[in-house]
Short mmCIF file of C-alpha atoms in Angstrom, two decimals:
data_model
loop_
_atom_site.label_atom_id
_atom_site.label_comp_id
_atom_site.label_asym_id
_atom_site.label_seq_id
_atom_site.Cartn_x
_atom_site.Cartn_y
_atom_site.Cartn_z
CA MET A 291 190.27 89.63 67.62
CA PRO A 292 193.26 91.04 65.73
CA HIS A 293 192.82 94.16 63.61
CA PRO A 294 194.60 94.27 60.25
CA ASP A 295 195.31 98.00 60.25
CA GLY A 296 198.75 98.71 61.64
CA ILE A 297 199.47 95.09 62.56
CA ALA A 298 203.01 95.24 61.17
CA ARG A 299 203.79 98.34 63.22
CA ARG A 300 202.44 96.70 66.36
CA PHE A 301 204.52 93.62 65.66
CA ASP A 302 207.66 95.73 65.22
CA ASP A 303 206.98 97.44 68.55
CA PHE A 304 206.58 94.03 70.16
CA VAL A 305 209.84 92.61 68.84
CA GLN A 306 211.74 95.72 69.88
CA ARG A 307 210.62 95.17 73.46
CA TYR A 308 211.58 91.49 73.34
CA ALA A 309 214.52 91.69 70.96
CA GLU A 310 216.65 89.35 73.08
CA THR A 311 214.05 86.60 73.05
CA PRO A 312 215.16 83.82 70.64
CA GLY A 313 211.65 83.33 69.34
CA CYS A 314 211.38 86.95 68.22
CA GLN A 315 214.53 86.69 66.17
CA VAL A 316 213.25 83.53 64.51
CA LEU A 317 209.94 85.22 63.67
CA LEU A 318 211.77 88.15 62.10
CA GLU A 319 213.86 85.77 60.01
CA CYS A 320 210.72 83.92 58.89
CA LEU A 321 209.01 87.15 57.85
CA ASP A 322 212.15 88.23 56.00
CA ALA A 323 212.14 84.90 54.14
CA ALA A 324 208.53 85.53 53.13
CA ALA A 325 209.23 89.10 52.02
CA GLN A 326 212.18 87.92 49.92
CA ARG A 327 209.72 85.74 48.04
CA GLY A 328 207.29 88.56 47.34
CA LEU A 329 204.75 88.03 50.12
CA ASP A 330 203.18 91.12 51.68
CA ARG A 331 204.48 91.31 55.24
CA GLU A 332 201.42 92.99 56.76
CA GLU A 333 198.86 90.71 55.10
CA LEU A 334 200.86 87.61 56.01
CA LEU A 335 201.13 88.75 59.63
CA TYR A 336 197.40 89.30 59.85
CA GLU A 337 196.62 85.88 58.39
CA LEU A 338 199.00 84.19 60.85
CA VAL A 339 197.68 86.06 63.89
CA ASP A 340 194.03 85.65 62.91
CA GLY A 341 194.58 81.99 62.05
CA ALA A 342 196.24 81.31 65.40
CA THR A 343 193.09 82.39 67.24
CA GLY A 344 191.13 79.57 65.57
CA ASP A 345 187.92 81.60 65.65
CA ASN A 346 186.78 80.73 62.11
CA TYR A 347 186.62 77.85 59.70
CA PRO A 348 189.58 77.95 57.32
CA THR A 349 188.68 80.22 54.39
CA PRO A 350 189.09 79.23 51.60
CA GLU A 351 188.46 75.67 52.68
CA ARG A 352 191.34 74.30 50.66
CA MET A 353 194.01 76.43 52.35
CA LEU A 354 194.59 79.90 53.78
CA PRO A 355 195.90 82.09 50.91
CA TYR A 356 199.23 83.17 52.37
CA VAL A 357 199.88 79.80 53.97
CA GLU A 358 199.35 78.27 50.53
CA ARG A 359 201.88 80.65 48.99
CA VAL A 360 204.41 79.94 51.74
CA LEU A 361 204.07 76.17 51.29
CA ALA A 362 204.23 76.51 47.51
CA HIS A 363 207.61 78.22 47.84
CA TYR A 364 208.77 75.57 50.30
CA LEU A 365 207.77 72.69 48.02
CA SER A 366 209.26 74.39 44.98
CA GLU A 367 212.63 74.97 46.65
CA GLU A 368 213.01 72.02 49.02
CA ILE A 369 211.18 69.23 47.19
CA CYS A 370 211.19 70.20 43.51
CA GLY A 371 214.69 71.66 43.26
CA GLY A 372 213.34 75.01 42.08
CA ARG A 373 212.08 73.50 38.81
CA VAL A 374 208.40 74.24 39.47
CA GLN A 375 207.10 77.78 39.83
CA PRO A 376 205.26 78.27 43.15
CA ALA A 377 202.43 80.08 41.36
CA ASP A 378 201.78 76.96 39.26
CA LEU A 379 200.92 74.84 42.31
CA GLN A 380 197.49 74.39 43.87
CA LEU A 381 197.64 73.16 47.47
CA PHE A 382 195.23 71.46 49.86
CA ALA A 383 196.22 71.39 53.54
CA THR A 384 195.41 68.05 55.18
CA GLU A 385 195.61 66.34 58.55
CA GLY A 386 199.02 64.88 57.80
CA ALA A 387 200.09 62.81 54.81
CA THR A 388 197.90 60.01 56.18
CA ALA A 389 194.74 62.01 55.54
CA ALA A 390 196.11 63.08 52.18
CA MET A 391 196.45 59.41 51.19
CA CYS A 392 192.87 58.69 52.22
CA TYR A 393 191.54 61.71 50.33
CA VAL A 394 193.48 60.82 47.18
CA PHE A 395 192.19 57.25 47.03
CA ASP A 396 188.66 58.34 47.91
CA SER A 397 188.46 61.07 45.28
CA LEU A 398 190.02 58.96 42.54
CA ALA A 399 187.26 56.43 43.12
CA ALA A 400 184.43 58.92 43.70
CA ASN A 401 185.28 60.74 40.47
CA GLU A 402 185.49 57.51 38.49
CA LEU A 403 189.11 58.14 37.52
CA LEU A 404 189.84 54.70 38.97
CA SER A 405 187.07 52.13 38.99
CA PRO A 406 187.05 48.65 40.57
CA GLY A 407 189.44 46.47 38.63
CA ALA A 408 191.51 49.41 37.42
CA LYS A 409 195.15 48.55 36.86
CA VAL A 410 197.54 50.55 39.05
CA ALA A 411 201.27 50.23 39.68
CA VAL A 412 203.01 50.52 43.05
CA MET A 413 206.76 50.89 43.43
CA VAL A 414 207.96 48.50 46.15
CA PRO A 415 209.26 48.17 48.82
CA THR A 416 206.83 50.75 50.12
CA PHE A 417 204.73 51.94 53.03
CA PRO A 418 202.24 49.01 53.36
CA PRO A 419 198.98 51.01 53.06
CA TYR A 420 199.86 51.86 49.46
CA VAL A 421 199.44 48.16 48.69
CA GLU A 422 196.74 47.39 51.27
CA ILE A 423 194.31 50.23 50.47
CA PRO A 424 193.91 49.28 46.77
CA ALA A 425 192.93 45.77 47.90
CA LEU A 426 190.00 47.02 49.99
CA ASP A 427 186.55 46.09 48.73
CA ARG A 428 185.76 49.74 48.04
CA TYR A 429 188.55 49.91 45.45
CA ARG A 430 189.57 46.40 44.33
CA PHE A 431 192.31 47.73 42.06
CA ASP A 432 194.53 45.38 40.10
CA VAL A 433 197.95 46.12 41.60
CA ILE A 434 201.16 45.65 39.62
CA GLU A 435 204.33 45.82 41.69
CA ILE A 436 207.41 47.57 40.33
CA ARG A 437 210.27 46.04 42.28
CA ALA A 438 213.56 47.63 43.29
CA THR A 439 215.66 44.55 42.61
CA GLY A 440 218.95 46.26 41.81
CA ARG A 441 222.12 44.89 43.46
CA ASN A 442 225.74 45.91 43.44
CA PRO A 443 228.58 43.58 42.29
CA GLY A 444 228.86 42.25 45.85
CA GLY A 445 225.22 41.15 45.80
CA GLU A 446 224.01 43.81 48.23
CA PRO A 447 220.76 45.60 47.37
CA THR A 448 221.01 49.09 45.89
CA TRP A 449 217.21 49.47 45.80
CA LYS A 450 217.35 50.67 42.21
CA TYR A 451 214.57 49.91 39.74
CA PRO A 452 215.78 48.05 36.63
CA PRO A 453 214.48 49.40 33.30
CA ASP A 454 212.45 46.21 32.76
CA GLU A 455 210.52 46.93 35.95
CA LEU A 456 209.93 50.56 35.01
CA ARG A 457 208.64 49.52 31.60
CA LYS A 458 205.60 48.00 33.28
CA VAL A 459 204.03 51.48 33.31
CA ALA A 460 204.45 51.76 29.53
CA ASP A 461 201.24 49.76 29.25
CA PRO A 462 198.47 52.38 28.74
CA SER A 463 196.08 50.17 30.70
CA VAL A 464 198.09 51.11 33.82
CA GLN A 465 196.17 54.18 34.90
CA ALA A 466 198.02 55.25 38.05
CA LEU A 467 201.42 54.90 39.69
CA PHE A 468 201.93 55.18 43.46
CA LEU A 469 205.34 55.62 45.05
CA VAL A 470 207.01 56.77 48.24
CA HIS A 471 210.02 58.86 47.27
CA PRO A 472 212.53 58.46 48.84
CA SER A 473 211.33 54.95 49.53
CA ASN A 474 210.18 53.48 52.83
CA PRO A 475 211.88 51.46 54.23
CA PRO A 476 214.96 51.40 51.93
CA SER A 477 215.11 55.22 52.19
CA VAL A 478 216.62 55.66 48.73
CA ALA A 479 215.66 58.35 46.23
CA LEU A 480 215.32 57.62 42.53
CA SER A 481 218.58 58.03 40.66
CA HIS A 482 218.90 60.54 37.84
CA GLU A 483 218.94 57.66 35.35
CA THR A 484 215.80 56.12 36.84
CA ARG A 485 213.96 59.44 36.71
CA GLU A 486 215.02 59.98 33.11
CA THR A 487 213.89 56.49 32.12
CA LEU A 488 210.54 56.89 33.86
CA VAL A 489 209.95 60.32 32.32
CA ASP A 490 210.72 58.96 28.85
CA ILE A 491 208.40 55.97 29.31
CA VAL A 492 205.51 58.11 30.52
CA ARG A 493 205.86 60.77 27.83
CA ARG A 494 206.23 58.30 24.98
CA HIS A 495 203.92 55.48 25.99
CA ASN A 496 201.52 56.51 28.77
CA PRO A 497 201.12 60.31 28.78
CA ASP A 498 197.85 60.23 30.74
CA LEU A 499 199.34 58.25 33.64
CA MET A 500 198.31 59.64 37.02
CA MET A 501 201.28 59.60 39.38
CA ILE A 502 200.91 59.96 43.14
CA THR A 503 204.23 60.55 44.89
CA ASP A 504 204.62 60.66 48.67
CA ASP A 505 207.78 62.70 49.26
CA VAL A 506 207.83 63.08 53.04
CA TYR A 507 211.49 62.00 53.29
CA GLY A 508 212.74 64.27 50.51
CA THR A 509 214.61 66.78 52.68
CA PHE A 510 216.91 64.05 54.01
CA VAL A 511 218.61 63.64 50.61
CA GLU A 512 221.06 66.20 49.27
CA GLY A 513 219.87 67.46 45.89
CA PHE A 514 216.51 65.66 46.10
CA ARG A 515 214.10 66.25 43.24
CA SER A 516 210.50 65.08 43.18
CA LEU A 517 208.83 63.56 40.15
CA ALA A 518 206.53 66.57 40.45
CA ALA A 519 209.48 68.53 39.05
CA GLU A 520 210.06 66.08 36.19
CA LEU A 521 206.46 65.35 35.20
CA PRO A 522 204.47 68.17 36.83
CA GLU A 523 201.31 67.66 34.78
CA ASN A 524 201.16 63.96 35.67
CA THR A 525 202.06 64.16 39.33
CA LEU A 526 200.04 64.68 42.48
CA LEU A 527 202.46 65.39 45.31
CA VAL A 528 201.76 64.34 48.91
CA TYR A 529 203.95 65.89 51.59
CA SER A 530 204.11 66.29 55.35
CA LEU A 531 206.39 68.33 57.59
CA SER A 532 206.23 65.64 60.27
CA LYS A 533 209.43 63.81 59.34
CA HIS A 534 211.66 66.84 58.80
CA PHE A 535 210.66 68.48 62.07
CA GLY A 536 209.71 65.40 64.11
CA VAL A 537 206.13 66.60 64.65
CA THR A 538 203.90 63.69 63.65
CA GLY A 539 201.39 64.70 66.32
CA TRP A 540 200.70 68.06 64.68
CA ARG A 541 199.24 66.37 61.55
CA LEU A 542 200.63 68.86 59.02
CA GLY A 543 200.20 67.55 55.49
CA VAL A 544 199.58 68.98 52.07
CA VAL A 545 198.53 67.84 48.60
CA ALA A 546 200.05 69.74 45.68
CA LEU A 547 198.84 69.62 42.10
CA HIS A 548 200.00 71.59 39.07
CA ARG A 549 197.35 73.87 37.60
CA GLN A 550 197.66 72.03 34.29
CA ASN A 551 197.29 68.36 35.13
CA VAL A 552 196.10 65.04 33.72
CA PHE A 553 193.64 64.55 36.58
CA ASP A 554 191.53 67.48 35.37
CA LYS A 555 191.99 66.46 31.74
CA ARG A 556 190.82 62.92 32.45
CA LEU A 557 187.74 64.29 34.21
CA GLN A 558 186.78 66.13 31.03
CA ARG A 559 187.22 62.96 28.97
CA LEU A 560 184.87 60.84 31.07
CA PRO A 561 181.78 59.50 29.30
CA ALA A 562 178.75 61.78 29.32
CA GLN A 563 176.86 59.60 31.80
CA ALA A 564 179.74 59.65 34.28
CA ARG A 565 180.07 63.42 33.97
CA ALA A 566 176.35 63.76 34.59
CA ARG A 567 176.60 61.65 37.74
CA LEU A 568 179.49 63.75 39.00
CA GLY A 569 177.69 66.96 38.10
CA ALA A 570 174.85 65.86 40.35
CA ARG A 571 177.33 64.98 43.11
CA TYR A 572 178.92 68.44 43.17
CA ARG A 573 175.97 70.60 42.10
CA ILE A 574 175.66 72.23 45.54
CA LEU A 575 179.20 73.63 45.19
CA SER A 576 179.05 75.31 41.80
CA ARG A 577 176.69 76.36 39.05
CA GLU A 578 179.12 74.66 36.69
CA PRO A 579 180.15 71.54 38.61
CA ASP A 580 181.53 69.91 35.48
CA GLY A 581 184.40 72.39 35.53
CA LEU A 582 185.28 71.88 39.19
CA PRO A 583 189.02 71.02 39.42
CA PHE A 584 190.05 67.68 40.88
CA ILE A 585 191.78 69.25 43.89
CA ASP A 586 188.61 71.15 44.84
CA ARG A 587 186.65 67.92 44.49
CA MET A 588 189.11 66.36 46.93
CA VAL A 589 188.33 69.10 49.45
CA ALA A 590 184.60 68.47 49.12
CA ASP A 591 184.97 64.69 49.20
CA SER A 592 186.94 64.97 52.43
CA ARG A 593 183.74 66.21 54.09
CA GLN A 594 181.16 64.14 52.20
CA VAL A 595 180.57 67.09 49.82
CA ALA A 596 177.66 68.49 51.85
CA LEU A 597 180.02 69.64 54.62
CA ASN A 598 182.44 71.31 52.22
CA HIS A 599 182.09 74.61 54.09
CA THR A 600 183.68 73.00 57.17
CA ALA A 601 186.52 71.34 55.25
CA GLY A 602 190.20 72.03 55.61
CA LEU A 603 192.99 71.75 58.13
CA SER A 604 192.37 73.90 61.21
CA ALA A 605 193.69 77.44 60.93
CA PRO A 606 196.06 77.11 63.94
CA GLN A 607 197.59 74.01 62.35
CA GLN A 608 198.01 75.86 59.08
CA VAL A 609 199.77 78.69 60.93
CA GLN A 610 202.15 76.17 62.50
CA MET A 611 202.73 74.67 59.07
CA ALA A 612 203.60 78.07 57.61
CA LEU A 613 206.03 78.83 60.44
CA PHE A 614 207.80 75.51 59.95
CA ALA A 615 208.05 76.06 56.19
CA LEU A 616 209.30 79.64 56.54
CA TYR A 617 211.84 78.55 59.14
CA ALA A 618 213.12 75.88 56.74
CA LEU A 619 213.73 78.58 54.12
CA THR A 620 215.91 80.70 56.44
CA ASP A 621 219.66 80.29 56.90
CA ARG A 622 218.92 78.97 60.38
CA GLY A 623 216.55 76.40 58.88
CA GLN A 624 219.15 75.28 56.37
CA ARG A 625 221.61 74.70 59.21
CA TYR A 626 218.94 72.68 61.01
CA LYS A 627 218.50 70.52 57.90
CA ALA A 628 222.22 69.78 57.83
CA GLN A 629 222.15 68.90 61.54
CA VAL A 630 219.24 66.50 61.05
CA ARG A 631 221.05 64.72 58.24
CA ALA A 632 224.19 64.52 60.36
CA ILE A 633 222.26 62.91 63.24
CA CYS A 634 220.91 60.20 60.93
CA HIS A 635 224.37 59.61 59.45
CA ARG A 636 225.98 59.35 62.89
CA ARG A 637 223.41 56.85 64.10
CA MET A 638 223.67 54.82 60.92
CA ALA A 639 227.45 54.61 61.28
CA ARG A 640 227.07 53.58 64.92
CA LEU A 641 224.54 50.91 63.98
CA TYR A 642 226.74 49.24 61.37
CA GLN A 643 229.87 49.58 63.48
CA ALA A 644 228.14 47.70 66.27
CA LEU A 645 226.97 45.08 63.77
CA GLY A 646 230.55 44.61 62.67
CA VAL A 647 229.48 45.15 59.08
CA GLU A 648 230.68 47.77 56.64
CA MET A 649 228.13 50.53 56.28
CA PRO A 650 226.47 50.39 52.85
CA HIS A 651 227.40 53.09 50.37
CA ILE A 652 224.10 53.74 48.63
CA PRO A 653 223.72 56.86 46.48
CA LEU A 654 220.79 59.13 47.40
CA TRP A 655 220.27 57.35 50.72
CA THR A 656 218.35 59.35 53.34
CA GLU A 657 219.77 57.23 56.20
CA TYR A 658 216.38 57.65 57.86
CA TYR A 659 215.75 53.89 57.80
CA THR A 660 217.86 50.88 57.05
CA GLU A 661 217.04 47.28 56.31
CA VAL A 662 219.14 44.81 58.32
CA ASP A 663 219.37 41.45 56.56
CA VAL A 664 219.05 38.95 59.43
CA VAL A 665 219.81 35.96 57.20
CA ALA A 666 223.02 37.52 55.89
CA LEU A 667 224.05 38.41 59.43
CA ALA A 668 223.36 34.89 60.71
CA ARG A 669 225.16 33.29 57.77
CA ARG A 670 228.22 35.46 58.29
CA ARG A 671 228.44 34.52 61.96
CA TYR A 672 227.14 30.95 62.14
CA GLY A 673 227.19 29.47 58.62
CA ASP A 674 224.73 28.10 56.08
CA LYS A 675 223.43 25.17 58.14
CA PHE A 676 222.44 27.44 60.97
CA VAL A 677 220.57 29.69 58.53
CA GLU A 678 218.65 26.66 57.25
CA TYR A 679 217.73 25.74 60.81
CA LEU A 680 216.75 29.31 61.69
CA GLN A 681 214.43 29.66 58.70
CA ALA A 682 212.89 26.22 59.27
CA GLN A 683 212.19 26.69 62.99
CA TYR A 684 211.41 30.39 63.32
CA GLU A 685 209.45 33.20 61.70
CA PRO A 686 211.03 36.60 61.01
CA VAL A 687 208.72 38.26 63.54
CA ASP A 688 210.02 36.04 66.37
CA ILE A 689 213.09 38.23 66.68
CA LEU A 690 210.98 41.38 66.76
CA PHE A 691 208.63 40.05 69.45
CA ARG A 692 211.54 39.01 71.64
CA LEU A 693 213.16 42.42 71.22
CA ALA A 694 209.93 44.20 72.17
CA GLU A 695 209.35 41.95 75.19
CA SER A 696 212.86 42.35 76.56
CA SER A 697 213.57 46.00 75.83
CA GLY A 698 210.34 47.77 74.90
CA ILE A 699 211.88 48.69 71.54
CA VAL A 700 209.65 47.99 68.54
CA LEU A 701 211.12 47.36 65.11
CA LEU A 702 209.22 46.28 62.01
CA ASN A 703 209.59 43.30 59.71
CA GLY A 704 210.72 44.28 56.24
CA GLY A 705 208.38 41.74 54.66
CA GLY A 706 205.41 43.90 55.59
CA PHE A 707 206.83 46.59 53.32
CA HIS A 708 207.28 44.10 50.45
CA ALA A 709 211.00 44.04 51.25
CA PRO A 710 212.87 40.74 51.86
CA ALA A 711 211.01 38.64 54.45
CA TRP A 712 214.01 38.19 56.74
CA SER A 713 214.90 41.87 56.84
CA VAL A 714 214.29 44.16 59.80
CA ARG A 715 213.50 47.85 59.40
CA VAL A 716 215.42 50.09 61.80
CA SER A 717 214.49 53.76 62.04
CA LEU A 718 217.41 56.10 62.69
CA ALA A 719 215.13 59.01 63.59
CA ASN A 720 212.82 57.70 66.29
CA LEU A 721 215.12 56.47 69.06
CA PRO A 722 217.87 58.05 71.15
CA ASP A 723 221.44 57.17 70.17
CA ASP A 724 222.03 54.59 72.90
CA ALA A 725 218.88 52.65 71.95
CA TYR A 726 220.66 51.32 68.87
CA ASP A 727 223.25 49.61 71.05
CA THR A 728 220.37 47.83 72.81
CA VAL A 729 218.92 46.76 69.47
CA LEU A 730 222.22 45.37 68.29
CA ARG A 731 223.02 43.53 71.50
CA PHE A 732 219.67 41.81 71.22
CA MET A 733 220.07 41.00 67.54
CA ASP A 734 223.40 39.41 68.40
CA LYS A 735 221.71 37.45 71.18
CA CYS A 736 218.74 36.19 69.16
CA PRO A 737 220.73 33.86 66.90
CA LEU A 738 222.59 32.64 69.99
CA LEU A 739 219.28 31.85 71.69
CA ALA A 740 218.29 29.81 68.67
CA SER A 741 221.71 28.16 68.52
CA CYS A 742 221.16 26.75 72.03
CA PHE A 743 218.59 24.42 70.47
CA TYR A 744 220.57 23.81 67.33
CA ASP A 745 222.70 20.69 67.04
CA PRO A 746 224.68 20.62 63.79
#
């Protein structure tokens, strides 16, 4: 097992011997990035080396101390635009953003912050589980959809949220707001005007609103700023490194919550009977369970409370998470971010060029996904009567099944994301460049296949 005394000196000796190895240079840059942010180099090194061995449960259960500080700096700089102090964030490392979602819903229900029938708002289009989970029998929330119905003068969607839609959360009976930001699948971040409108509505009309924002695509937008930066006390931030680094299999997620937050305040305002029930639930964790913060309750709930001592993301995964985050904060990591954005932009341009359609100009677009409007494409090429025939004789998924059968490429129907039914979601991050040519050739062919049976 590693020994803390002299670990920095031993590391320096190691990197001197292997100075020409690219990995050593990257490690040095990562440690420099940490030191520039006030982290003790020797203590950080020991935590990383000890964590990599995986010989202990993560301690504290919520997150390793230096890994938490590293990720707090990353979220502050890359997701919150530097508007939130890292020291103000409490973090919980999770098995990807997927686990974070599960833990959030579970703890909101277990702590009676949302009861069956509670009114919640979801900004759509969105990742389907954010609509499907509230409908489960365990939750049975009353879901109000806030729709991105904005269109430009040419009638093309801009995926903006009109003020009338945003005003739905002004109703104090709406207790929570869920959003993916930037959105999935439109891949558009909230405009400055939209953020300002939402902030004003919440502060003036619904100051106790609990906001859960899933910001996994944030790094793909220049100048991105999370709602956690605009309404830090109201916002629980879910994040994963999987999209930025293409490492979904590592399961590297985190929940971030400001130390002063409405979740904790709402816990203290629960009726006496509810607080007594929750005190009994968490009594094995604290002599004063009533004062246990919401984020620590999430940790316990993730392991059925009784197994709290075994909670938390594995230490080796947390080490990998810290290395990714530190790398992102280096000059090398910033160049990588620019390269990733350029790849998505190049593929998007290639996609629309092959479609023969002008590439949309959407502000704050990640270009990670795009929604191809099959009806608009068919109308442009074959006319209105053909579109009527296509919609009468076929389902939107028919095109997707044929594509999968013929090429092995799987795309998703936009309707499943509460986007237009005849839209197709194309990911610009998951396939090699030439795969998009295959997709487009097939999409051209599908209407032709249908037209063989069409007699105008």
